[in-house]
Coordinates of C-alpha atoms and ligand atoms in Angstrom, one line a residue:
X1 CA 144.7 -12.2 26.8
X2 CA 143.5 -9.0 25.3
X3 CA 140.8 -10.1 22.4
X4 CA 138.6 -11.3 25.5
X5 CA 135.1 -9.7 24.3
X6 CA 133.0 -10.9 21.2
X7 CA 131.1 -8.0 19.8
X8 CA 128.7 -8.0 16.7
X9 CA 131.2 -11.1 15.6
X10 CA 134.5 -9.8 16.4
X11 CA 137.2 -10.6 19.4
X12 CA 138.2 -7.5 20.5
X13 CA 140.4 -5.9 23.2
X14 CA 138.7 -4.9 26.4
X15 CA 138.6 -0.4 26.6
X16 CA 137.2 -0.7 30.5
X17 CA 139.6 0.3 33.1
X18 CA 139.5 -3.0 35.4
X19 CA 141.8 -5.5 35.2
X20 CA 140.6 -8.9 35.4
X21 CA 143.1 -11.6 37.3
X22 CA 142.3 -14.8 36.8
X23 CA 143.2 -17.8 39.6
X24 CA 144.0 -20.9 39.8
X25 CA 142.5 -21.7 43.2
X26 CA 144.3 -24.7 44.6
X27 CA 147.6 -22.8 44.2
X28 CA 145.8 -19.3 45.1
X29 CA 148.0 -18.4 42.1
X30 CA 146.9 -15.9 39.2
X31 CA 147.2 -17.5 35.5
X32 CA 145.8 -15.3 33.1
X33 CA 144.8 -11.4 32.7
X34 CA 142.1 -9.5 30.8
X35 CA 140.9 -5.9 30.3
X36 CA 137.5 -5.9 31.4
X37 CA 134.9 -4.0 28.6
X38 CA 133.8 -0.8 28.8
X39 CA 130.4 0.9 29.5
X40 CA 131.0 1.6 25.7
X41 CA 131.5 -1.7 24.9
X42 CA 128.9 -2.8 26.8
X43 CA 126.7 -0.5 24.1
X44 CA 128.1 -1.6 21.3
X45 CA 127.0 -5.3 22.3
X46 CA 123.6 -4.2 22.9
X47 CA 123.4 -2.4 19.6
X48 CA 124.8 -5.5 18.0
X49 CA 122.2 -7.7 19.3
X50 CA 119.5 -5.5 18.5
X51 CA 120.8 -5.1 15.0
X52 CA 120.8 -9.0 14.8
X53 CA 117.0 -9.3 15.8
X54 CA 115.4 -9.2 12.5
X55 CA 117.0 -11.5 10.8
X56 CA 117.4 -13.7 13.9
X57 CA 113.6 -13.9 14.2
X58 CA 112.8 -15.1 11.3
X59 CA 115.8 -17.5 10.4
X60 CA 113.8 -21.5 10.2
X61 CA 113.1 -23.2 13.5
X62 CA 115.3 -26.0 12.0
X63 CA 118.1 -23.7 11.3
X64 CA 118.1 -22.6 15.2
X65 CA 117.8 -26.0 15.8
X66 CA 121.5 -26.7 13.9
X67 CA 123.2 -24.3 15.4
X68 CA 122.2 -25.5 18.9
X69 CA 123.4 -28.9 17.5
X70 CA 126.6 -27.9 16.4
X71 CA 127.2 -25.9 19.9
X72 CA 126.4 -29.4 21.9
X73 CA 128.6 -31.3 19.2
X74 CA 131.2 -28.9 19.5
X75 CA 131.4 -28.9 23.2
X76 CA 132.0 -32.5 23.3
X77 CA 134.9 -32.4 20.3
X78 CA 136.8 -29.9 22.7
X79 CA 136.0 -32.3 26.1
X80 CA 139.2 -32.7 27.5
X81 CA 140.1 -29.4 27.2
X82 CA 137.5 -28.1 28.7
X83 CA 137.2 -30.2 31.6
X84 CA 140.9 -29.7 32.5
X85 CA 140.1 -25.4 32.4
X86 CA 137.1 -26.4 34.9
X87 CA 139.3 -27.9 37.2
X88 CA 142.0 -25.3 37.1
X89 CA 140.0 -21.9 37.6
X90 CA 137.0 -23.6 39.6
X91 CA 139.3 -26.3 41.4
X92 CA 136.3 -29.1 40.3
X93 CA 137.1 -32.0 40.7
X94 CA 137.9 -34.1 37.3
X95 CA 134.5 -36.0 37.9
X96 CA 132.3 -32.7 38.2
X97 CA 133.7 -30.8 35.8
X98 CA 132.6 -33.8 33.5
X99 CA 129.4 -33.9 34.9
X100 CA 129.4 -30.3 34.0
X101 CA 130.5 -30.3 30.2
X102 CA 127.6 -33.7 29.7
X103 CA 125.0 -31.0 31.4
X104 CA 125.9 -27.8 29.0
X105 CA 125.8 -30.7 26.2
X106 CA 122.6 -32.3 27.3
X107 CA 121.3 -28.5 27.3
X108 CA 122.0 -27.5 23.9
X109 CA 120.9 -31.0 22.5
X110 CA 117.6 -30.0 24.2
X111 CA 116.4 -27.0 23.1
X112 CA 117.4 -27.8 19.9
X113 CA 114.4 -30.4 20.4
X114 CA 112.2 -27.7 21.2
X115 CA 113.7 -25.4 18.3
X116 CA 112.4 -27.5 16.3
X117 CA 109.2 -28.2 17.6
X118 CA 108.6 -24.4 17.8
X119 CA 106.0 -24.1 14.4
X120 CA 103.7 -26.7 15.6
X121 CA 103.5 -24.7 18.8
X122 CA 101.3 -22.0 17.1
X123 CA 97.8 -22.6 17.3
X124 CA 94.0 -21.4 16.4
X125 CA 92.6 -20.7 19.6
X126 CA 88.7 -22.0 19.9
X127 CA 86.6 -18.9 20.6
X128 CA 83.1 -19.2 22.5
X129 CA 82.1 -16.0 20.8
X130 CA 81.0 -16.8 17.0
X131 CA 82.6 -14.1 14.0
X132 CA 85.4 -14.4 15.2
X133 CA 88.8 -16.5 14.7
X134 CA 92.0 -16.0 16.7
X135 CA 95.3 -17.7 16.8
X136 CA 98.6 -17.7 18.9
X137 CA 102.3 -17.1 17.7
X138 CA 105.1 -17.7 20.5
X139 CA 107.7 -14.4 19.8
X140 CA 111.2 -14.2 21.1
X141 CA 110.9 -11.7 24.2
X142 CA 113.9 -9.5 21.7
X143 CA 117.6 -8.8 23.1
X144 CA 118.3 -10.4 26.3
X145 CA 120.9 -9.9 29.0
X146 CA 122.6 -12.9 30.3
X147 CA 124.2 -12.4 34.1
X148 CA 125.9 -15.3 35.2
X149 CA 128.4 -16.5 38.3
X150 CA 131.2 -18.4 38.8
X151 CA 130.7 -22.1 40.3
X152 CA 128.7 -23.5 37.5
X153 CA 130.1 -21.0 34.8
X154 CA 129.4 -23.9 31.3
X155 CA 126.0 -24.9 32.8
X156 CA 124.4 -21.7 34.3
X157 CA 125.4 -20.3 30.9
X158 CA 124.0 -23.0 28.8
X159 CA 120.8 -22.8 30.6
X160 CA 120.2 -19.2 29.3
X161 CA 122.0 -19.4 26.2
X162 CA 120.4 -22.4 24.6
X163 CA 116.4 -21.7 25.4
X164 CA 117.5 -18.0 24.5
X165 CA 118.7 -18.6 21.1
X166 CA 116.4 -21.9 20.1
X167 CA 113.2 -18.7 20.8
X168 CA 114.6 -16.3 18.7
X169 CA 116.3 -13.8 20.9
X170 CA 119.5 -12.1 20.3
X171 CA 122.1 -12.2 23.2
X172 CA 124.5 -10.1 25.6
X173 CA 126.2 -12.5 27.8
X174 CA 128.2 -11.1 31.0
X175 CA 130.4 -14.3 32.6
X176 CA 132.1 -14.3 36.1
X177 CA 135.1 -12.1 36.4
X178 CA 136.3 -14.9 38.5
X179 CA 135.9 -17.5 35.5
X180 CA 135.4 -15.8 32.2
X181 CA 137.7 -18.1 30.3
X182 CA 135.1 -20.7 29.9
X183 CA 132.6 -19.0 28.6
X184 CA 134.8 -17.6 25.7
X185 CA 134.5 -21.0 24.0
X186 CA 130.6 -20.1 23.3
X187 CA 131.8 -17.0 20.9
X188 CA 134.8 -19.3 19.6
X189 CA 131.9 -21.6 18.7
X190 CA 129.4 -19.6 17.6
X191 CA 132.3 -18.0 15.5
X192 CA 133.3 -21.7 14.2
X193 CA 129.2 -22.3 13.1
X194 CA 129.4 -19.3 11.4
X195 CA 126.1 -17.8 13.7
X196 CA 125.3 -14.7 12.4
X197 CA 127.2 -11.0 13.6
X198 CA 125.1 -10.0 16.7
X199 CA 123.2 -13.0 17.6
X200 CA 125.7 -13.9 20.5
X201 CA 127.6 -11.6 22.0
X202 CA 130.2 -11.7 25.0
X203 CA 131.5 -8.9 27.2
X204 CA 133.7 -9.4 30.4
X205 CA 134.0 -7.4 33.7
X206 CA 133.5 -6.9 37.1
X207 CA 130.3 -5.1 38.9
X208 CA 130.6 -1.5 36.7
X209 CA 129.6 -4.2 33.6
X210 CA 127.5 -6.3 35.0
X211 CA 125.9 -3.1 36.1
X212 CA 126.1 -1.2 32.7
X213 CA 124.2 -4.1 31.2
X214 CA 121.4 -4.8 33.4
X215 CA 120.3 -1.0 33.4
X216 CA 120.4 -0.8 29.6
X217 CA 117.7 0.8 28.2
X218 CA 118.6 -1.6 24.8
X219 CA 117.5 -4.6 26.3
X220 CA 114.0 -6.7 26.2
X221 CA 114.4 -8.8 29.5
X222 CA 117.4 -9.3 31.5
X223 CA 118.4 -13.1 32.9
X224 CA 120.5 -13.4 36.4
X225 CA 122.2 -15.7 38.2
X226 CA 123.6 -14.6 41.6
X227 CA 123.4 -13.7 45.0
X228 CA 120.6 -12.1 46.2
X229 CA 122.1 -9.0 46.9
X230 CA 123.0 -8.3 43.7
X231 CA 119.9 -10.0 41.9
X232 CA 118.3 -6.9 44.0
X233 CA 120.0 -4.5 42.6
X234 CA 119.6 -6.4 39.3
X235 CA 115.7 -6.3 39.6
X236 CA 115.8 -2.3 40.7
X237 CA 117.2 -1.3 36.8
X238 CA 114.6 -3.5 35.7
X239 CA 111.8 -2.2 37.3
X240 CA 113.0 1.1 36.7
X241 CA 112.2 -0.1 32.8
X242 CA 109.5 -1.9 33.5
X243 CA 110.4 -4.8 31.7
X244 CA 110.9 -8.5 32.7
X245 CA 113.6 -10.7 35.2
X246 CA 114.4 -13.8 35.5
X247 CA 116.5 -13.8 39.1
X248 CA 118.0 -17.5 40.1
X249 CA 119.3 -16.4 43.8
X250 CA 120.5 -18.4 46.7
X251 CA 119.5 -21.0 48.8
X252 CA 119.6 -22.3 52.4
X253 CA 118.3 -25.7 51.7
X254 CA 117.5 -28.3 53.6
X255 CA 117.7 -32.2 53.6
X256 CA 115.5 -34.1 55.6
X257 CA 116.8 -37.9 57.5
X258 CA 113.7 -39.5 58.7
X259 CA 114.7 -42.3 60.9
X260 CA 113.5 -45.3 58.6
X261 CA 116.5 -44.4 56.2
X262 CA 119.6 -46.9 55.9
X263 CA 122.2 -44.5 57.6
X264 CA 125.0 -45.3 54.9
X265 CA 123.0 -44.1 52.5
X266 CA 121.7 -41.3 53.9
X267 CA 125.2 -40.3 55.0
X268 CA 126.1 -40.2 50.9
X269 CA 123.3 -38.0 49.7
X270 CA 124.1 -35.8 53.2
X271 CA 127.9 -35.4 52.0
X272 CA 127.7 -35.0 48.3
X273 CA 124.6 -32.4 49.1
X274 CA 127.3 -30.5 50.9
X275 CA 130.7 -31.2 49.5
X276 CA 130.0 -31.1 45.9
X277 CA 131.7 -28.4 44.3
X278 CA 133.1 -27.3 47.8
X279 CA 129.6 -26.7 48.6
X280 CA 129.6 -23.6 46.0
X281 CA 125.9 -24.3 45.0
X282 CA 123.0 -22.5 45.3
X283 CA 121.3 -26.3 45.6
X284 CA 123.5 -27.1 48.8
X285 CA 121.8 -29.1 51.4
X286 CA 123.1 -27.1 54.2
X287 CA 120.8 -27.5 56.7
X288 CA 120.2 -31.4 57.9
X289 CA 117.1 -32.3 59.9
X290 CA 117.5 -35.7 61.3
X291 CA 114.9 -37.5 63.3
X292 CA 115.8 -38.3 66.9
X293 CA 116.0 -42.5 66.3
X294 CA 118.2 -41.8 63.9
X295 CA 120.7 -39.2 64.8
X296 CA 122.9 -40.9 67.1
X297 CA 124.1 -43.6 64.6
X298 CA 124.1 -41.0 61.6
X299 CA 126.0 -38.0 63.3
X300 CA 129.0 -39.9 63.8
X301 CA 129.3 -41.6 60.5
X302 CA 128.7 -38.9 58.9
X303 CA 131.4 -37.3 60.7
X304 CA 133.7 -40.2 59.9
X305 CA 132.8 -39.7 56.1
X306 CA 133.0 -35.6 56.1
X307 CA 137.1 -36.7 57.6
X308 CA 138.0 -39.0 55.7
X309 CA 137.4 -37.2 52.3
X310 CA 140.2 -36.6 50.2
X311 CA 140.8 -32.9 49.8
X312 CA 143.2 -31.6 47.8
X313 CA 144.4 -30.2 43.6
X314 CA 142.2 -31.6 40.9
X315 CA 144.9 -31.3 38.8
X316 CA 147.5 -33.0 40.4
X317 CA 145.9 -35.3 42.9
X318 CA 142.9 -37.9 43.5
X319 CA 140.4 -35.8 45.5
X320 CA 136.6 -35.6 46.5
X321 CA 136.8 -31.7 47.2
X322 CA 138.8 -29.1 45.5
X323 CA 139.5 -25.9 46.9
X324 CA 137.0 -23.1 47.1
X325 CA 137.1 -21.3 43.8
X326 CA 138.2 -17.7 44.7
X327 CA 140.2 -16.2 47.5
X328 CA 137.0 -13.9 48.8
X329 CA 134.4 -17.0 48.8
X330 CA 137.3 -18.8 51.0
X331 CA 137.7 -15.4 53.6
X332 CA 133.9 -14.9 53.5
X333 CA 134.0 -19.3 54.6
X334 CA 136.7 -18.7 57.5
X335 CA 134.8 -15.9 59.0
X336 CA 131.7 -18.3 59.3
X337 CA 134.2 -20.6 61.2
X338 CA 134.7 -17.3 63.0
X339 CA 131.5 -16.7 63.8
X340 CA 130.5 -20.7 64.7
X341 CA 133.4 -20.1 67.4
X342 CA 132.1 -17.1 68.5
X343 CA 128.0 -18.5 68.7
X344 CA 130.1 -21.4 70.8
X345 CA 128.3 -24.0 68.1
X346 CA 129.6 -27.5 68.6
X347 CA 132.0 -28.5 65.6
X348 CA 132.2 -32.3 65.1
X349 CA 134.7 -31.9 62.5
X350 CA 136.2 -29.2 60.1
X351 CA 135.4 -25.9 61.2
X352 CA 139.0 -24.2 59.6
X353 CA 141.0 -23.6 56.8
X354 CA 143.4 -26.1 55.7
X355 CA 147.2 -25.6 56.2
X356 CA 148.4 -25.4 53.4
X357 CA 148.7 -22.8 50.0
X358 CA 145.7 -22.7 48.1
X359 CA 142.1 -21.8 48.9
X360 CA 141.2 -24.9 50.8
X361 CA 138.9 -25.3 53.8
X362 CA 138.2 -28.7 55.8
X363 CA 134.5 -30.0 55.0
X364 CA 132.6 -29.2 58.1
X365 CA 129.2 -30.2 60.4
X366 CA 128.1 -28.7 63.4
X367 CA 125.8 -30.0 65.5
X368 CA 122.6 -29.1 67.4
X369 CA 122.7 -25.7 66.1
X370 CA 120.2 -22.8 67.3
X371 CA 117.5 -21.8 64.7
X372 CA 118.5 -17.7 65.4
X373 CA 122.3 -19.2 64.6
X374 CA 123.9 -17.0 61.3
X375 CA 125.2 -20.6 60.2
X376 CA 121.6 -22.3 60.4
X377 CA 120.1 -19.3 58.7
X378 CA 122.3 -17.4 56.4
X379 CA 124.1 -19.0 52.8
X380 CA 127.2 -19.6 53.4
X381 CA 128.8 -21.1 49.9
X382 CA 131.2 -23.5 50.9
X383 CA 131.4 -27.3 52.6
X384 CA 129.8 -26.3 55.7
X385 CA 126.7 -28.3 57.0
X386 CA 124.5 -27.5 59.9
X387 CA 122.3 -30.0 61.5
X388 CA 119.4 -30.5 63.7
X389 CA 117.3 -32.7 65.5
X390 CA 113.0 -33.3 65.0
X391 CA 110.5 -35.3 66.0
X392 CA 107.6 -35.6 64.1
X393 CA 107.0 -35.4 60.1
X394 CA 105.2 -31.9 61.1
X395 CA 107.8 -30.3 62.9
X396 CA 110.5 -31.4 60.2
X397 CA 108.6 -29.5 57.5
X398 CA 108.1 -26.8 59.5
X399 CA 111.7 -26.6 60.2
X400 CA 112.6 -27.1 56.5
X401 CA 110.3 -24.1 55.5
X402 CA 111.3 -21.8 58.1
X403 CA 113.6 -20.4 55.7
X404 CA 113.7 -16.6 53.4
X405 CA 114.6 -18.9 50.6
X406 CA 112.9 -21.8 49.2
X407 CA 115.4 -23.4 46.0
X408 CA 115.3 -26.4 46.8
X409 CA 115.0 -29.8 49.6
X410 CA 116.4 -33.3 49.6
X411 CA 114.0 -36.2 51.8
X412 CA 115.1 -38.8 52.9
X413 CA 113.2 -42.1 53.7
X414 CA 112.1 -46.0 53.3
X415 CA 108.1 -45.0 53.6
X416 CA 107.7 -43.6 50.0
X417 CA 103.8 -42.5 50.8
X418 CA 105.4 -40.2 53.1
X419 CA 108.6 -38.8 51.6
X420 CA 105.9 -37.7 48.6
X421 CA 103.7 -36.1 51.3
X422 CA 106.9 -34.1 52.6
X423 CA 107.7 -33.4 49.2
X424 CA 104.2 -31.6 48.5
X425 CA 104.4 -29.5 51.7
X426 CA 107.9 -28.0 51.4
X427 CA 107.9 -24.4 49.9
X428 CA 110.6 -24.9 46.9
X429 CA 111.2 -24.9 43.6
X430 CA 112.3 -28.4 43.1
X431 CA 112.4 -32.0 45.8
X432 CA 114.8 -34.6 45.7
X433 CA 113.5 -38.1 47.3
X434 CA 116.4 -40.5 48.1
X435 CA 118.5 -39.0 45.6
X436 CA 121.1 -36.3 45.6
X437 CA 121.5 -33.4 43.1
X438 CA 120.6 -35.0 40.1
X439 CA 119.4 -32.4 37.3
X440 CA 117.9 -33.4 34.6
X441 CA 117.3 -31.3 31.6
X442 CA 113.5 -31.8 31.1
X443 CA 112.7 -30.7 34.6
X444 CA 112.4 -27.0 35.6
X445 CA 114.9 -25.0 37.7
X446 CA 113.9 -22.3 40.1
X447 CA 113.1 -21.1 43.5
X448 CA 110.2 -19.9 45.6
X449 CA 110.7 -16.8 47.9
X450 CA 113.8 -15.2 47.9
X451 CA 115.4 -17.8 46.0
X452 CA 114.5 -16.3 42.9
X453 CA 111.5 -15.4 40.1
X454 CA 111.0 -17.9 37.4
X455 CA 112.5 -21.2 35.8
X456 CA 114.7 -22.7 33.7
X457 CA 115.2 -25.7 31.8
X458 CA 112.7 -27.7 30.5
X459 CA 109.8 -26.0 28.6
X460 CA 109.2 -23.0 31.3
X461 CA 113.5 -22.6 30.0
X462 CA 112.2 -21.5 26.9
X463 CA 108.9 -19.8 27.7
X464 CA 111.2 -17.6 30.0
X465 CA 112.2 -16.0 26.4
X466 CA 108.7 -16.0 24.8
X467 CA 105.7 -13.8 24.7
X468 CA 102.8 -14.7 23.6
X469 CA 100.7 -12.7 20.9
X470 CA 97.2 -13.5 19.6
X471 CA 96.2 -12.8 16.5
X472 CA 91.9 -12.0 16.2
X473 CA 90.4 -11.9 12.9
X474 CA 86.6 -10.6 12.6
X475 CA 85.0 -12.9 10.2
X476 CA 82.3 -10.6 8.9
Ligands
NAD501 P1 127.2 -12.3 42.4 O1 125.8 -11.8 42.6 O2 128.3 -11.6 43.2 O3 127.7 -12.1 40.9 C1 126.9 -12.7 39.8 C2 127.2 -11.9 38.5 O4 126.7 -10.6 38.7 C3 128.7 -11.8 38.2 O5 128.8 -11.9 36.8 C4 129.0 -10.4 38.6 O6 130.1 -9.8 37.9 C5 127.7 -9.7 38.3 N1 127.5 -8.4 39.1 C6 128.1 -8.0 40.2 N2 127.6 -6.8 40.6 C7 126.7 -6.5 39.7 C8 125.8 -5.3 39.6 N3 125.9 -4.3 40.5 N4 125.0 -5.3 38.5 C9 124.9 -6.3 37.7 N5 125.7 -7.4 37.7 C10 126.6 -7.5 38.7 O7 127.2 -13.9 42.7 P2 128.4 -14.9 42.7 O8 129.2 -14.7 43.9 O9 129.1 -14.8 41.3 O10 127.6 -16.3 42.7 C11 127.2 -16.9 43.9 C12 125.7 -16.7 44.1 O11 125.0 -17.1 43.0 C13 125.2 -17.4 45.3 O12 124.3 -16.6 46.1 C14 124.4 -18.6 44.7 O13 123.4 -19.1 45.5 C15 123.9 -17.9 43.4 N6 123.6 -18.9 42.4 C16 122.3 -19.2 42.2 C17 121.9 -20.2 41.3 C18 120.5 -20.6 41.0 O14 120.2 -21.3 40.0 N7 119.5 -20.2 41.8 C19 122.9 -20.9 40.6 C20 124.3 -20.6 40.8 C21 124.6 -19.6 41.8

């Protein structure tokens, strides 16, 4: 593939000097090759987006509001196709890489919603003080920087994309190295709607891009997705500018089991919280805290459910789990298992990777595992779930918010009054109560501590790409 990178409206060849391999995970198998984009191509994106500004600004709220339409319509017209790509360079599962294509298509559908609405959000602002009248007008932040990874690569993208475009901003997108084939369809699309030259732009590369775009001194406000080390480095160029982030790191979540749960059920939300996606998501419920009159009938089924799990090629067999998406996340999973063996942790089942090609590993649960453990305390990105025991309601949120990151917690239990209670006392961005997972549009998306600065979705989405001026008139 050589016309990889849409610039100011044009496919064009990639000038950088990495070469991009592209994999097909459940065969650990390259399929596809591109030429990264150059620190001058990077440029030449942000001067296209700036260019595009103007106009952008001031095209209708209900003309934003059709473009976003036809991306979500579009999406769905190219479903199939789609969903199969998902499943061959992320090694989804056929049912989560739908789940992923209704999510970018829920997305855009959305914020063209709130496009529309945007007029009506401009307001006279009541003044205590009399002579005076003042008013509000919400402003696209300007050119934005879009830094996105690989295990949600339609969805993280749609989150910034659609609230970027339905404020008013002008775009620099920079996909996954390890799945930057997806992401192409939003320049076919935007190409197809006939947005305007500059308003959407796509470049592709490794770290040196990724780099070369977050220190840009053309941009307004950069938007990441990523690990933590990175999102540093990420939020150094930016302070360096001055200007605003919006970081969406890691997670070490955890999902609490009181004992008053029915144990089937609980084992569900427990193994999609961790096997989902091969447990590549920044949401995984790593961490289980099960109450003591509970844990002896739980830990073993849940064992029997993590084994019997069909794992194995989306594309060519049923499965549950697909293989982990690239060849580093799978070393960096084994030398967990490495490290589990050398901590002596107690494996009840997995704990290796499977024999046999392809980047699989074997869904895993230790047990009874130390607090000062690497595996209790660090993100490990793949099926691997750690578990202790607690007593008491108090010592389970204690537990859950001894962590450096705070995305975000599952509770489990039959005595609502108190799953809310835990819910109120656990230091992250988002709770599920006796429910697994389930993202919805409307609500926000976000961590506390290190698990990032700021939201997404719903309306604090969009507000992450508005500033607010006021407008004071003196009367006399
Ligand atoms: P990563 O940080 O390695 O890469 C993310 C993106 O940053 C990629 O596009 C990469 O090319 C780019 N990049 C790499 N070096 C860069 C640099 N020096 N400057 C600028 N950009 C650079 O992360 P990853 O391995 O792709 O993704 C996994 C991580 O993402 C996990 O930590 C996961 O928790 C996190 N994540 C968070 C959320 C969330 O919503 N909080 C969602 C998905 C993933």
């Amino acid at each position: 593939m050589t016309t990889s990178h849409y610039i100011a409206g044009r496919w064009v060849e990639g000038q950088g000097s990495d070469c991009i391999s592209v994999s097909e995970p459940a065969l650990g198998l390259p399929f596809a090759e591109l030429m990264a984009a150059s620190v001058a191509q990077v440029d030449q994106a942000v001067a296209a987006a700036r260019d595009a500004l103007p106009a952008w600004k001031k095209v209708s709220a209900s003309t934003r509001a059709a473009f976003l339409r036809g991306f979500a319509e579009q999406l769905g017209q190219r479903r199939e196709e789609l969903i199969t790509l998902q499943m061959r360079n992320n090694g989804k599962p056929r049912h989560e890489a739908e789940i992923d294509l209704d999510d970018a298509v829920a997305t855009f559908a959305y914020y063209a919603e709130l496009a529309e609405q945007l007029p009506s959000k401009n307001r006279d602002v009541p003044l205590a003080a009399a002579g005076f009248t003042a008013r509000t007008r919400l402003e696209p932040v300007g050119v934005v920087g879009l830094i996105v990874p690989w295990n949600f690569p339609l969805v993280t993208s749609a989150w910034k994309l659609a609230p970027a475009l339905a404020a008013g901003c002008t775009v620099v997108l920079k996909p996954s190295e390890v799945t930057p084939l997806i992401e192409q369809t939003y320049g076919q699309i935007a190409d197809a709607l006939g947005l305007p030259a500059g308003v959407l732009n796509i470049v592709n590369g490794k770290a040196e891009t990724g780099a070369a775009l977050s220190s840009h001194s053309g941009l307004d406000k950069l938007s990441f997705t990523g690990s933590n080390n990175v999102g540093s480095q990420v939020m150094r160029s930016a302070s360096a500018q001055c200007r605003p982030v919006t970081l969406e790191l890691g997670g070490k979540s955890a999902i609490v089991v009181f004992d008053d749960c029915d144990p089937d059920q609980a084992v569900e939300w427990i193994v999609a919280g961790i096997t989902w996606n091969a447990g590549q998501m920044c949401s995984a419920t790593s961490r289980l805290l099960v109450q003591d009159g509970i844990a002896d009938v739980l830990l073993p089924r849940l064992q029997a459910a993590l084994q019997k799990l069909r794992v194995g090629n989306p594309l060519t067999e049923e499965v549950d789990m697909g293989p982990l998406t690239s060849q580093a996340q799978w070393l960096k999973v084994a030398s967990y298992f490495a490290t589990a063996r050398e901590e002596g942790l107690h494996c009840l089942t997995g704990g290796q990777a499977l024999d046999r090609e392809g980047w699989f590993v074997s869904p895993t649960l230790y047990a009874d595992v130390p607090k000062d453990s690497r595996l209790w305390t660090e993100e490990i990105f793949g099926p691997v779930l750690c578990a202790r025991r607690f007593a008491t309601e108090e010592q389970a949120i204690a537990e859950a918010n001894d962590s450096r990151f705070g995305l975000v917690a599952t509770v489990c239990s039959g005595d609502l009054e108190r799953a809310e209670r835990v819910a109120d006392a656990l230091e992250v961005g988002h709770v599920w109560i006796n429910s697994v997972q389930a993202v919805f549009v409307e609500t926000s998306w976000g961590g506390t501590k290190g698990s990032g600065i700021g939201r997404e979705l719903g309306p604090w989405g969009l507000s992450a790409y508005q500033s607010v001026k006021h407008v004071t008139r003196c009367l006399g």
